[in-house]
PDB file of N, CA and C in Angstrom:
ATOM      1  N   UNK W 173     163.606 143.645  37.525  1.00  0.00           N
ATOM      2  CA  UNK W 173     163.358 142.652  36.358  1.00  0.00           C
ATOM      3  C   UNK W 173     163.470 140.993  36.898  1.00  0.00           C
ATOM      4  N   UNK W 174     162.946 140.267  35.608  1.00  0.00           N
ATOM      5  CA  UNK W 174     163.064 138.616  35.796  1.00  0.00           C
ATOM      6  C   UNK W 174     163.058 138.124  34.505  1.00  0.00           C
ATOM      7  N   UNK W 175     163.642 137.168  34.392  1.00  0.00           N
ATOM      8  CA  UNK W 175     163.192 136.784  33.079  1.00  0.00           C
ATOM      9  C   UNK W 175     162.532 136.853  32.040  1.00  0.00           C
ATOM     10  N   UNK W 176     161.496 137.454  32.673  1.00  0.00           N
ATOM     11  CA  UNK W 176     160.031 137.628  31.558  1.00  0.00           C
ATOM     12  C   UNK W 176     160.371 139.347  31.238  1.00  0.00           C
ATOM     13  N   UNK W 177     160.955 140.397  31.844  1.00  0.00           N
ATOM     14  CA  UNK W 177     161.260 141.175  32.045  1.00  0.00           C
ATOM     15  C   UNK W 177     161.624 142.317  32.956  1.00  0.00           C
ATOM     16  N   UNK W 178     161.010 143.369  32.773  1.00  0.00           N
ATOM     17  CA  UNK W 178     161.253 144.440  33.266  1.00  0.00           C
ATOM     18  C   UNK W 178     159.753 144.793  34.648  1.00  0.00           C
ATOM     19  N   UNK W 179     159.767 144.776  35.465  1.00  0.00           N
ATOM     20  CA  UNK W 179     158.553 144.156  36.617  1.00  0.00           C
ATOM     21  C   UNK W 179     158.252 145.290  37.021  1.00  0.00           C
ATOM     22  N   UNK W 180     158.882 146.198  37.554  1.00  0.00           N
ATOM     23  CA  UNK W 180     158.656 147.787  37.967  1.00  0.00           C
ATOM     24  C   UNK W 180     160.134 148.853  37.901  1.00  0.00           C
ATOM     25  N   UNK W 181     159.915 149.916  37.262  1.00  0.00           N
ATOM     26  CA  UNK W 181     160.991 150.746  37.879  1.00  0.00           C
ATOM     27  C   UNK W 181     160.576 152.245  37.925  1.00  0.00           C
ATOM     28  N   UNK W 182     161.366 152.850  38.513  1.00  0.00           N
ATOM     29  CA  UNK W 182     160.997 154.119  38.702  1.00  0.00           C
ATOM     30  C   UNK W 182     162.324 154.997  38.797  1.00  0.00           C
ATOM     31  N   UNK W 183     162.556 156.122  37.884  1.00  0.00           N
ATOM     32  CA  UNK W 183     163.719 156.954  38.230  1.00  0.00           C
ATOM     33  C   UNK W 183     163.606 158.357  38.552  1.00  0.00           C
ATOM     34  N   UNK W 184     164.329 158.939  39.492  1.00  0.00           N
ATOM     35  CA  UNK W 184     164.076 160.002  40.019  1.00  0.00           C
ATOM     36  C   UNK W 184     165.391 160.587  40.381  1.00  0.00           C
ATOM     37  N   UNK W 185     165.517 161.785  41.055  1.00  0.00           N
ATOM     38  CA  UNK W 185     166.848 162.721  41.264  1.00  0.00           C
ATOM     39  C   UNK W 185     166.627 162.879  42.377  1.00  0.00           C
ATOM     40  N   UNK W 186     165.910 162.073  43.260  1.00  0.00           N
ATOM     41  CA  UNK W 186     165.920 161.919  44.785  1.00  0.00           C
ATOM     42  C   UNK W 186     167.176 161.804  45.303  1.00  0.00           C
ATOM     43  N   UNK W 187     167.683 161.727  46.370  1.00  0.00           N
ATOM     44  CA  UNK W 187     168.553 161.432  47.472  1.00  0.00           C
ATOM     45  C   UNK W 187     167.721 160.226  48.172  1.00  0.00           C
ATOM     46  N   UNK W 188     168.326 159.094  48.124  1.00  0.00           N
ATOM     47  CA  UNK W 188     167.443 157.882  48.729  1.00  0.00           C
ATOM     48  C   UNK W 188     168.108 157.957  50.606  1.00  0.00           C
ATOM     49  N   UNK W 189     167.295 157.477  51.083  1.00  0.00           N
ATOM     50  CA  UNK W 189     167.266 157.645  52.418  1.00  0.00           C
ATOM     51  C   UNK W 189     166.238 155.945  53.048  1.00  0.00           C
ATOM     52  N   UNK W 190     166.256 155.589  54.272  1.00  0.00           N
ATOM     53  CA  UNK W 190     165.391 154.792  54.230  1.00  0.00           C
ATOM     54  C   UNK W 190     164.440 154.880  54.323  1.00  0.00           C
ATOM     55  N   UNK W 191     163.712 156.200  54.653  1.00  0.00           N
ATOM     56  CA  UNK W 191     162.153 156.619  54.323  1.00  0.00           C
ATOM     57  C   UNK W 191     161.660 156.268  53.096  1.00  0.00           C
ATOM     58  N   UNK W 192     162.278 156.801  52.117  1.00  0.00           N
ATOM     59  CA  UNK W 192     162.203 156.581  50.239  1.00  0.00           C
ATOM     60  C   UNK W 192     162.598 155.977  49.883  1.00  0.00           C
ATOM     61  N   UNK W 193     163.371 154.741  50.241  1.00  0.00           N
ATOM     62  CA  UNK W 193     163.907 153.600  49.987  1.00  0.00           C
ATOM     63  C   UNK W 193     162.775 152.302  50.284  1.00  0.00           C
ATOM     64  N   UNK W 194     161.973 152.326  51.428  1.00  0.00           N
ATOM     65  CA  UNK W 194     161.354 151.463  52.092  1.00  0.00           C
ATOM     66  C   UNK W 194     160.041 151.921  51.715  1.00  0.00           C
ATOM     67  N   UNK W 195     159.814 153.330  50.596  1.00  0.00           N
ATOM     68  CA  UNK W 195     158.671 153.580  49.719  1.00  0.00           C
ATOM     69  C   UNK W 195     158.598 152.575  48.256  1.00  0.00           C
ATOM     70  N   UNK W 196     159.731 152.555  48.012  1.00  0.00           N
ATOM     71  CA  UNK W 196     160.143 152.255  46.791  1.00  0.00           C
ATOM     72  C   UNK W 196     160.027 150.689  46.849  1.00  0.00           C
ATOM     73  N   UNK W 197     160.730 149.921  47.723  1.00  0.00           N
ATOM     74  CA  UNK W 197     160.663 148.470  48.350  1.00  0.00           C
ATOM     75  C   UNK W 197     159.371 147.955  48.207  1.00  0.00           C
ATOM     76  N   UNK W 198     158.216 149.143  48.735  1.00  0.00           N
ATOM     77  CA  UNK W 198     156.381 148.535  49.187  1.00  0.00           C
ATOM     78  C   UNK W 198     156.305 149.005  47.230  1.00  0.00           C
ATOM     79  N   UNK W 199     156.788 149.393  46.660  1.00  0.00           N
ATOM     80  CA  UNK W 199     156.046 149.454  45.723  1.00  0.00           C
ATOM     81  C   UNK W 199     156.260 148.783  44.666  1.00  0.00           C
ATOM     82  N   UNK W 200     157.216 148.349  44.882  1.00  0.00           N
ATOM     83  CA  UNK W 200     158.212 146.977  44.129  1.00  0.00           C
ATOM     84  C   UNK W 200     157.271 146.027  44.311  1.00  0.00           C
ATOM     85  N   UNK W 201     157.332 145.491  45.605  1.00  0.00           N
ATOM     86  CA  UNK W 201     156.450 144.392  46.122  1.00  0.00           C
ATOM     87  C   UNK W 201     155.508 144.104  45.384  1.00  0.00           C
ATOM     88  N   UNK W 202     154.407 145.505  45.773  1.00  0.00           N
ATOM     89  CA  UNK W 202     152.904 145.304  44.964  1.00  0.00           C
ATOM     90  C   UNK W 202     153.127 145.163  43.754  1.00  0.00           C
ATOM     91  N   UNK W 203     153.957 145.440  42.997  1.00  0.00           N
ATOM     92  CA  UNK W 203     154.305 145.192  41.064  1.00  0.00           C
ATOM     93  C   UNK W 203     154.375 143.402  41.428  1.00  0.00           C
ATOM     94  N   UNK W 204     155.329 143.193  42.003  1.00  0.00           N
ATOM     95  CA  UNK W 204     156.007 141.896  41.687  1.00  0.00           C
ATOM     96  C   UNK W 204     154.756 140.890  41.825  1.00  0.00           C
ATOM     97  N   UNK W 205     154.053 141.255  42.934  1.00  0.00           N
ATOM     98  CA  UNK W 205     152.823 140.467  43.442  1.00  0.00           C
ATOM     99  C   UNK W 205     151.379 139.790  42.035  1.00  0.00           C
ATOM    100  N   UNK W 206     150.868 141.079  42.173  1.00  0.00           N
ATOM    101  CA  UNK W 206     150.166 140.285  40.573  1.00  0.00           C
ATOM    102  C   UNK W 206     150.395 139.441  39.349  1.00  0.00           C
ATOM    103  N   UNK W 207     152.194 139.616  39.621  1.00  0.00           N
ATOM    104  CA  UNK W 207     153.009 138.822  38.068  1.00  0.00           C
ATOM    105  C   UNK W 207     153.771 137.455  39.032  1.00  0.00           C
ATOM    106  N   UNK W 208     153.116 137.124  40.372  1.00  0.00           N
ATOM    107  CA  UNK W 208     153.901 135.815  40.767  1.00  0.00           C
ATOM    108  C   UNK W 208     153.167 135.049  40.411  1.00  0.00           C
ATOM    109  N   UNK W 209     152.495 134.799  39.651  1.00  0.00           N
ATOM    110  CA  UNK W 209     151.407 133.725  39.484  1.00  0.00           C
ATOM    111  C   UNK W 209     151.837 132.248  40.270  1.00  0.00           C
ATOM    112  N   UNK W 210     153.100 132.262  40.430  1.00  0.00           N
ATOM    113  CA  UNK W 210     153.268 130.850  40.576  1.00  0.00           C
ATOM    114  C   UNK W 210     153.914 130.785  42.169  1.00  0.00           C
ATOM    115  N   UNK W 211     154.250 131.521  43.039  1.00  0.00           N
ATOM    116  CA  UNK W 211     154.068 132.067  44.415  1.00  0.00           C
ATOM    117  C   UNK W 211     155.429 131.626  44.360  1.00  0.00           C
ATOM    118  N   UNK W 212     156.664 132.290  43.265  1.00  0.00           N
ATOM    119  CA  UNK W 212     157.668 131.874  43.267  1.00  0.00           C
ATOM    120  C   UNK W 212     158.807 132.850  44.389  1.00  0.00           C
ATOM    121  N   UNK W 213     159.402 132.495  45.090  1.00  0.00           N
ATOM    122  CA  UNK W 213     160.502 133.263  45.444  1.00  0.00           C
ATOM    123  C   UNK W 213     160.939 134.311  45.037  1.00  0.00           C
ATOM    124  N   UNK W 214     161.013 135.667  45.228  1.00  0.00           N
ATOM    125  CA  UNK W 214     162.296 136.342  44.446  1.00  0.00           C
ATOM    126  C   UNK W 214     163.107 136.507  45.445  1.00  0.00           C
ATOM    127  N   UNK W 215     164.400 136.977  44.878  1.00  0.00           N
ATOM    128  CA  UNK W 215     165.454 137.285  45.527  1.00  0.00           C
ATOM    129  C   UNK W 215     165.958 138.916  44.833  1.00  0.00           C
ATOM    130  N   UNK W 216     166.262 139.612  45.583  1.00  0.00           N
ATOM    131  CA  UNK W 216     166.376 140.595  45.365  1.00  0.00           C
ATOM    132  C   UNK W 216     167.838 141.294  45.708  1.00  0.00           C
ATOM    133  N   UNK W 217     168.583 141.516  44.766  1.00  0.00           N
ATOM    134  CA  UNK W 217     170.406 141.803  44.950  1.00  0.00           C
ATOM    135  C   UNK W 217     170.288 143.160  45.341  1.00  0.00           C
ATOM    136  N   UNK W 218     171.136 143.358  46.192  1.00  0.00           N
ATOM    137  CA  UNK W 218     171.822 144.785  46.695  1.00  0.00           C
ATOM    138  C   UNK W 218     173.006 145.038  47.238  1.00  0.00           C
ATOM    139  N   UNK W 219     173.255 146.140  46.943  1.00  0.00           N
ATOM    140  CA  UNK W 219     174.693 146.097  47.082  1.00  0.00           C
ATOM    141  C   UNK W 219     174.766 146.814  48.605  1.00  0.00           C
ATOM    142  N   UNK W 220     175.915 146.966  49.369  1.00  0.00           N
ATOM    143  CA  UNK W 220     175.943 147.159  50.906  1.00  0.00           C
ATOM    144  C   UNK W 220     175.181 148.888  51.182  1.00  0.00           C
ATOM    145  N   UNK W 221     175.041 149.367  50.761  1.00  0.00           N
ATOM    146  CA  UNK W 221     174.715 150.341  51.333  1.00  0.00           C
ATOM    147  C   UNK W 221     173.985 150.450  52.602  1.00  0.00           C
ATOM    148  N   UNK W 222     174.216 150.805  53.725  1.00  0.00           N
ATOM    149  CA  UNK W 222     173.771 150.607  54.860  1.00  0.00           C
ATOM    150  C   UNK W 222     172.112 150.727  55.086  1.00  0.00           C
ATOM    151  N   UNK W 223     171.241 151.600  54.419  1.00  0.00           N
ATOM    152  CA  UNK W 223     170.181 151.353  54.368  1.00  0.00           C
ATOM    153  C   UNK W 223     169.366 150.135  54.081  1.00  0.00           C
ATOM    154  N   UNK W 224     170.404 149.607  52.678  1.00  0.00           N
ATOM    155  CA  UNK W 224     169.173 148.538  52.203  1.00  0.00           C
ATOM    156  C   UNK W 224     169.397 147.035  52.984  1.00  0.00           C
ATOM    157  N   UNK W 225     170.432 147.059  54.499  1.00  0.00           N
ATOM    158  CA  UNK W 225     170.693 146.278  55.434  1.00  0.00           C
ATOM    159  C   UNK W 225     169.570 146.649  56.926  1.00  0.00           C
ATOM    160  N   UNK W 226     169.047 147.701  57.153  1.00  0.00           N
ATOM    161  CA  UNK W 226     168.159 148.058  57.778  1.00  0.00           C
ATOM    162  C   UNK W 226     166.825 146.757  57.845  1.00  0.00           C
ATOM    163  N   UNK W 227     166.391 146.719  59.161  1.00  0.00           N
ATOM    164  CA  UNK W 227     165.440 145.475  59.335  1.00  0.00           C
ATOM    165  C   UNK W 227     164.235 145.730  58.585  1.00  0.00           C
ATOM    166  N   UNK W 228     163.695 147.185  58.788  1.00  0.00           N
ATOM    167  CA  UNK W 228     162.257 147.383  57.955  1.00  0.00           C
ATOM    168  C   UNK W 228     162.488 147.035  56.737  1.00  0.00           C
ATOM    169  N   UNK W 229     163.713 146.935  56.232  1.00  0.00           N
ATOM    170  CA  UNK W 229     164.053 146.520  54.334  1.00  0.00           C
ATOM    171  C   UNK W 229     163.217 145.051  54.374  1.00  0.00           C
ATOM    172  N   UNK W 230     164.876 144.692  55.344  1.00  0.00           N
ATOM    173  CA  UNK W 230     164.640 142.909  55.175  1.00  0.00           C
ATOM    174  C   UNK W 230     162.804 142.638  55.640  1.00  0.00           C
ATOM    175  N   UNK W 231     162.850 143.131  56.717  1.00  0.00           N
ATOM    176  CA  UNK W 231     161.123 142.587  57.006  1.00  0.00           C
ATOM    177  C   UNK W 231     160.135 142.589  55.967  1.00  0.00           C
ATOM    178  N   UNK W 232     159.976 143.861  55.060  1.00  0.00           N
ATOM    179  CA  UNK W 232     159.502 143.970  54.357  1.00  0.00           C
ATOM    180  C   UNK W 232     159.569 142.940  52.851  1.00  0.00           C
ATOM    181  N   UNK W 233     160.732 142.637  52.719  1.00  0.00           N
ATOM    182  CA  UNK W 233     160.407 141.279  51.474  1.00  0.00           C
ATOM    183  C   UNK W 233     160.354 139.911  52.290  1.00  0.00           C
ATOM    184  N   UNK W 234     161.343 139.470  53.522  1.00  0.00           N
ATOM    185  CA  UNK W 234     160.365 138.348  54.561  1.00  0.00           C
ATOM    186  C   UNK W 234     158.567 138.377  54.778  1.00  0.00           C
ATOM    187  N   UNK W 235     158.403 139.190  54.592  1.00  0.00           N
ATOM    188  CA  UNK W 235     156.544 139.085  55.085  1.00  0.00           C
ATOM    189  C   UNK W 235     156.341 138.747  54.015  1.00  0.00           C
ATOM    190  N   UNK W 236     157.091 138.978  53.101  1.00  0.00           N
ATOM    191  CA  UNK W 236     156.136 138.608  51.385  1.00  0.00           C
ATOM    192  C   UNK W 236     156.965 137.295  50.968  1.00  0.00           C
ATOM    193  N   UNK W 237     157.631 136.554  51.573  1.00  0.00           N
ATOM    194  CA  UNK W 237     157.937 135.789  51.480  1.00  0.00           C
ATOM    195  C   UNK W 237     159.606 135.618  50.139  1.00  0.00           C
ATOM    196  N   UNK W 238     160.020 136.682  50.027  1.00  0.00           N
ATOM    197  CA  UNK W 238     161.119 136.957  49.159  1.00  0.00           C
ATOM    198  C   UNK W 238     162.194 137.053  50.543  1.00  0.00           C
ATOM    199  N   UNK W 239     163.495 137.233  49.676  1.00  0.00           N
ATOM    200  CA  UNK W 239     164.653 137.212  50.692  1.00  0.00           C
ATOM    201  C   UNK W 239     165.593 138.887  49.853  1.00  0.00           C
ATOM    202  N   UNK W 240     166.305 138.686  50.414  1.00  0.00           N
ATOM    203  CA  UNK W 240     167.698 139.727  49.504  1.00  0.00           C
ATOM    204  C   UNK W 240     169.090 139.337  50.071  1.00  0.00           C
ATOM    205  N   UNK W 241     169.906 139.263  49.037  1.00  0.00           N
ATOM    206  CA  UNK W 241     171.258 138.995  48.746  1.00  0.00           C
ATOM    207  C   UNK W 241     171.647 140.195  48.766  1.00  0.00           C
ATOM    208  N   UNK W 242     173.135 140.379  48.855  1.00  0.00           N
ATOM    209  CA  UNK W 242     173.504 141.541  49.137  1.00  0.00           C
ATOM    210  C   UNK W 242     175.409 141.207  48.433  1.00  0.00           C
ATOM    211  N   UNK W 243     175.562 141.956  47.097  1.00  0.00           N
ATOM    212  CA  UNK W 243     176.536 141.677  46.901  1.00  0.00           C
ATOM    213  C   UNK W 243     177.961 142.195  47.202  1.00  0.00           C
ATOM    214  N   UNK W 244     178.795 141.723  46.762  1.00  0.00           N
ATOM    215  CA  UNK W 244     180.148 141.721  47.238  1.00  0.00           C
ATOM    216  C   UNK W 244     180.682 143.160  47.122  1.00  0.00           C
ATOM    217  N   UNK W 245     181.529 143.972  48.089  1.00  0.00           N
ATOM    218  CA  UNK W 245     182.071 144.949  47.918  1.00  0.00           C
ATOM    219  C   UNK W 245     183.029 145.233  46.890  1.00  0.00           C
ATOM    220  N   UNK W 246     182.650 146.430  46.025  1.00  0.00           N
ATOM    221  CA  UNK W 246     183.727 146.458  44.961  1.00  0.00           C
ATOM    222  C   UNK W 246     183.126 145.834  43.967  1.00  0.00           C
ATOM    223  N   UNK W 247     182.577 145.707  43.515  1.00  0.00           N
ATOM    224  CA  UNK W 247     181.891 144.859  42.596  1.00  0.00           C
ATOM    225  C   UNK W 247     180.652 145.143  41.676  1.00  0.00           C
ATOM    226  N   UNK W 248     181.708 146.201  40.878  1.00  0.00           N
ATOM    227  CA  UNK W 248     180.559 146.816  39.773  1.00  0.00           C
ATOM    228  C   UNK W 248     180.352 145.990  38.316  1.00  0.00           C
ATOM    229  N   UNK W 249     181.180 144.718  38.390  1.00  0.00           N
ATOM    230  CA  UNK W 249     181.225 144.196  36.954  1.00  0.00           C
ATOM    231  C   UNK W 249     179.425 143.316  37.335  1.00  0.00           C
ATOM    232  N   UNK W 250     179.012 143.260  38.368  1.00  0.00           N
ATOM    233  CA  UNK W 250     177.859 142.683  38.815  1.00  0.00           C
ATOM    234  C   UNK W 250     176.538 143.631  38.402  1.00  0.00           C
ATOM    235  N   UNK W 251     176.626 145.208  38.110  1.00  0.00           N
ATOM    236  CA  UNK W 251     175.906 146.114  37.912  1.00  0.00           C
ATOM    237  C   UNK W 251     176.377 145.946  36.992  1.00  0.00           C
ATOM    238  N   UNK W 252     175.769 145.433  35.475  1.00  0.00           N
ATOM    239  CA  UNK W 252     176.225 146.003  33.830  1.00  0.00           C
ATOM    240  C   UNK W 252     176.030 147.876  33.909  1.00  0.00           C
ATOM    241  N   UNK W 253     175.555 148.878  34.416  1.00  0.00           N
ATOM    242  CA  UNK W 253     175.263 149.805  34.598  1.00  0.00           C
ATOM    243  C   UNK W 253     176.191 150.554  35.084  1.00  0.00           C
ATOM    244  N   UNK W 254     176.749 149.870  35.737  1.00  0.00           N
ATOM    245  CA  UNK W 254     178.032 150.832  36.424  1.00  0.00           C
ATOM    246  C   UNK W 254     179.223 150.678  35.169  1.00  0.00           C
ATOM    247  N   UNK W 255     178.942 149.845  34.696  1.00  0.00           N
ATOM    248  CA  UNK W 255     180.409 149.222  33.478  1.00  0.00           C
ATOM    249  C   UNK W 255     179.988 149.923  31.747  1.00  0.00           C
ATOM    250  N   UNK W 256     178.482 150.168  31.828  1.00  0.00           N
ATOM    251  CA  UNK W 256     178.304 150.643  30.184  1.00  0.00           C
ATOM    252  C   UNK W 256     178.132 152.027  30.483  1.00  0.00           C
ATOM    253  N   UNK W 257     177.565 152.923  31.528  1.00  0.00           N
ATOM    254  CA  UNK W 257     177.332 154.339  31.720  1.00  0.00           C
ATOM    255  C   UNK W 257     178.044 155.393  31.987  1.00  0.00           C
ATOM    256  N   UNK W 258     178.155 155.956  31.514  1.00  0.00           N
ATOM    257  CA  UNK W 258     179.741 157.240  32.192  1.00  0.00           C
ATOM    258  C   UNK W 258     178.096 158.599  31.138  1.00  0.00           C
ATOM    259  N   UNK W 259     177.616 158.683  31.760  1.00  0.00           N
ATOM    260  CA  UNK W 259     176.658 160.228  31.587  1.00  0.00           C
ATOM    261  C   UNK W 259     177.106 161.160  31.860  1.00  0.00           C
ATOM    262  N   UNK W 260     177.072 161.975  30.863  1.00  0.00           N
ATOM    263  CA  UNK W 260     177.962 163.870  31.216  1.00  0.00           C
ATOM    264  C   UNK W 260     176.618 164.199  32.167  1.00  0.00           C
ATOM    265  N   UNK W 261     175.480 163.752  32.268  1.00  0.00           N
ATOM    266  CA  UNK W 261     174.571 165.000  33.030  1.00  0.00           C
ATOM    267  C   UNK W 261     173.489 164.187  33.515  1.00  0.00           C
ATOM    268  N   UNK W 262     172.473 164.955  34.235  1.00  0.00           N
ATOM    269  CA  UNK W 262     171.020 163.872  34.566  1.00  0.00           C
ATOM    270  C   UNK W 262     170.282 163.446  33.869  1.00  0.00           C
ATOM    271  N   UNK W 263     170.127 164.737  32.313  1.00  0.00           N
ATOM    272  CA  UNK W 263     169.640 164.151  31.349  1.00  0.00           C
ATOM    273  C   UNK W 263     169.634 163.195  31.160  1.00  0.00           C
ATOM    274  N   UNK W 264     171.178 163.003  30.633  1.00  0.00           N
ATOM    275  CA  UNK W 264     171.483 161.973  29.363  1.00  0.00           C
ATOM    276  C   UNK W 264     171.410 160.584  30.428  1.00  0.00           C
ATOM    277  N   UNK W 265     171.834 160.844  31.939  1.00  0.00           N
ATOM    278  CA  UNK W 265     171.452 159.272  32.634  1.00  0.00           C
ATOM    279  C   UNK W 265     170.176 159.153  32.597  1.00  0.00           C
ATOM    280  N   UNK W 266     169.387 160.142  32.674  1.00  0.00           N
ATOM    281  CA  UNK W 266     167.564 159.455  32.961  1.00  0.00           C
ATOM    282  C   UNK W 266     167.159 159.091  31.433  1.00  0.00           C
ATOM    283  N   UNK W 267     168.093 159.087  30.039  1.00  0.00           N
ATOM    284  CA  UNK W 267     167.311 158.999  28.885  1.00  0.00           C
ATOM    285  C   UNK W 267     168.093 157.703  28.779  1.00  0.00           C
ATOM    286  N   UNK W 268     169.217 157.009  29.216  1.00  0.00           N
ATOM    287  CA  UNK W 268     169.857 156.076  28.902  1.00  0.00           C
ATOM    288  C   UNK W 268     169.330 154.790  29.705  1.00  0.00           C
ATOM    289  N   UNK W 269     168.679 155.427  31.073  1.00  0.00           N
ATOM    290  CA  UNK W 269     167.876 154.049  31.939  1.00  0.00           C
ATOM    291  C   UNK W 269     166.764 154.114  31.079  1.00  0.00           C
ATOM    292  N   UNK W 270     165.840 154.954  30.993  1.00  0.00           N
ATOM    293  CA  UNK W 270     164.825 154.233  30.332  1.00  0.00           C
ATOM    294  C   UNK W 270     164.835 153.684  28.796  1.00  0.00           C
ATOM    295  N   UNK W 271     165.628 154.072  27.889  1.00  0.00           N
ATOM    296  CA  UNK W 271     166.055 153.370  26.708  1.00  0.00           C
ATOM    297  C   UNK W 271     166.750 152.033  27.121  1.00  0.00           C
ATOM    298  N   UNK W 272     167.510 152.257  28.248  1.00  0.00           N
ATOM    299  CA  UNK W 272     167.791 150.311  28.384  1.00  0.00           C
ATOM    300  C   UNK W 272     167.014 149.688  29.017  1.00  0.00           C
ATOM    301  N   UNK W 273     166.059 149.940  30.032  1.00  0.00           N
ATOM    302  CA  UNK W 273     164.773 149.362  30.894  1.00  0.00           C
ATOM    303  C   UNK W 273     163.563 148.789  29.630  1.00  0.00           C
ATOM    304  N   UNK W 274     163.598 149.851  28.418  1.00  0.00           N
ATOM    305  CA  UNK W 274     162.524 149.250  27.539  1.00  0.00           C
ATOM    306  C   UNK W 274     162.907 148.077  26.737  1.00  0.00           C
ATOM    307  N   UNK W 275     163.907 147.902  26.517  1.00  0.00           N
ATOM    308  CA  UNK W 275     165.246 147.279  25.471  1.00  0.00           C
ATOM    309  C   UNK W 275     165.476 145.746  26.047  1.00  0.00           C
ATOM    310  N   UNK W 276     165.423 145.259  27.546  1.00  0.00           N
ATOM    311  CA  UNK W 276     165.552 144.013  28.452  1.00  0.00           C
ATOM    312  C   UNK W 276     164.837 143.157  27.796  1.00  0.00           C
ATOM    313  N   UNK W 277     165.903 141.957  27.294  1.00  0.00           N
ATOM    314  CA  UNK W 277     165.173 140.625  26.755  1.00  0.00           C
ATOM    315  C   UNK W 277     165.228 139.535  28.243  1.00  0.00           C
ATOM    316  N   UNK W 278     164.808 138.373  27.736  1.00  0.00           N
ATOM    317  CA  UNK W 278     165.047 137.521  28.810  1.00  0.00           C
ATOM    318  C   UNK W 278     166.555 137.149  28.535  1.00  0.00           C
ATOM    319  N   UNK W 279     167.512 136.896  27.425  1.00  0.00           N
ATOM    320  CA  UNK W 279     168.672 136.254  27.047  1.00  0.00           C
ATOM    321  C   UNK W 279     169.645 137.594  28.220  1.00  0.00           C
ATOM    322  N   UNK W 280     168.914 139.125  28.261  1.00  0.00           N
ATOM    323  CA  UNK W 280     169.874 139.960  29.378  1.00  0.00           C
ATOM    324  C   UNK W 280     169.590 139.708  31.011  1.00  0.00           C
ATOM    325  N   UNK W 281     168.491 139.218  31.216  1.00  0.00           N
ATOM    326  CA  UNK W 281     167.560 138.643  32.334  1.00  0.00           C
ATOM    327  C   UNK W 281     168.592 137.318  33.014  1.00  0.00           C
ATOM    328  N   UNK W 282     168.921 136.383  31.710  1.00  0.00           N
ATOM    329  CA  UNK W 282     169.497 134.761  32.264  1.00  0.00           C
ATOM    330  C   UNK W 282     170.947 134.697  32.063  1.00  0.00           C
ATOM    331  N   UNK W 283     171.685 136.229  31.948  1.00  0.00           N
ATOM    332  CA  UNK W 283     173.215 136.044  31.847  1.00  0.00           C
ATOM    333  C   UNK W 283     173.611 136.085  33.162  1.00  0.00           C
TER     334      UNK W 283
END
């Protein structure tokens, strides 16, 4: 997501590991590239899950001229879905995520 809207989203119920996350990151970067007409450097903000900090993930961003910044520990306030969503089950969570992604605005991204 950037100030112009959601660039890419993928909702799934698989457990993430380094291999799956790297595939997801490469998909994200492929979707960013055609929309980044001003050659602007992108900064991805991630939590400190161990595989988020692996060299293959960092290199995937650096090769494309982007970077990663990590959120501080125990900072759910920086991740709005942590504060606003308490789903009862998987279906409710997926519906919530789909609904919210379709209604993001410029104001949400600039907050």
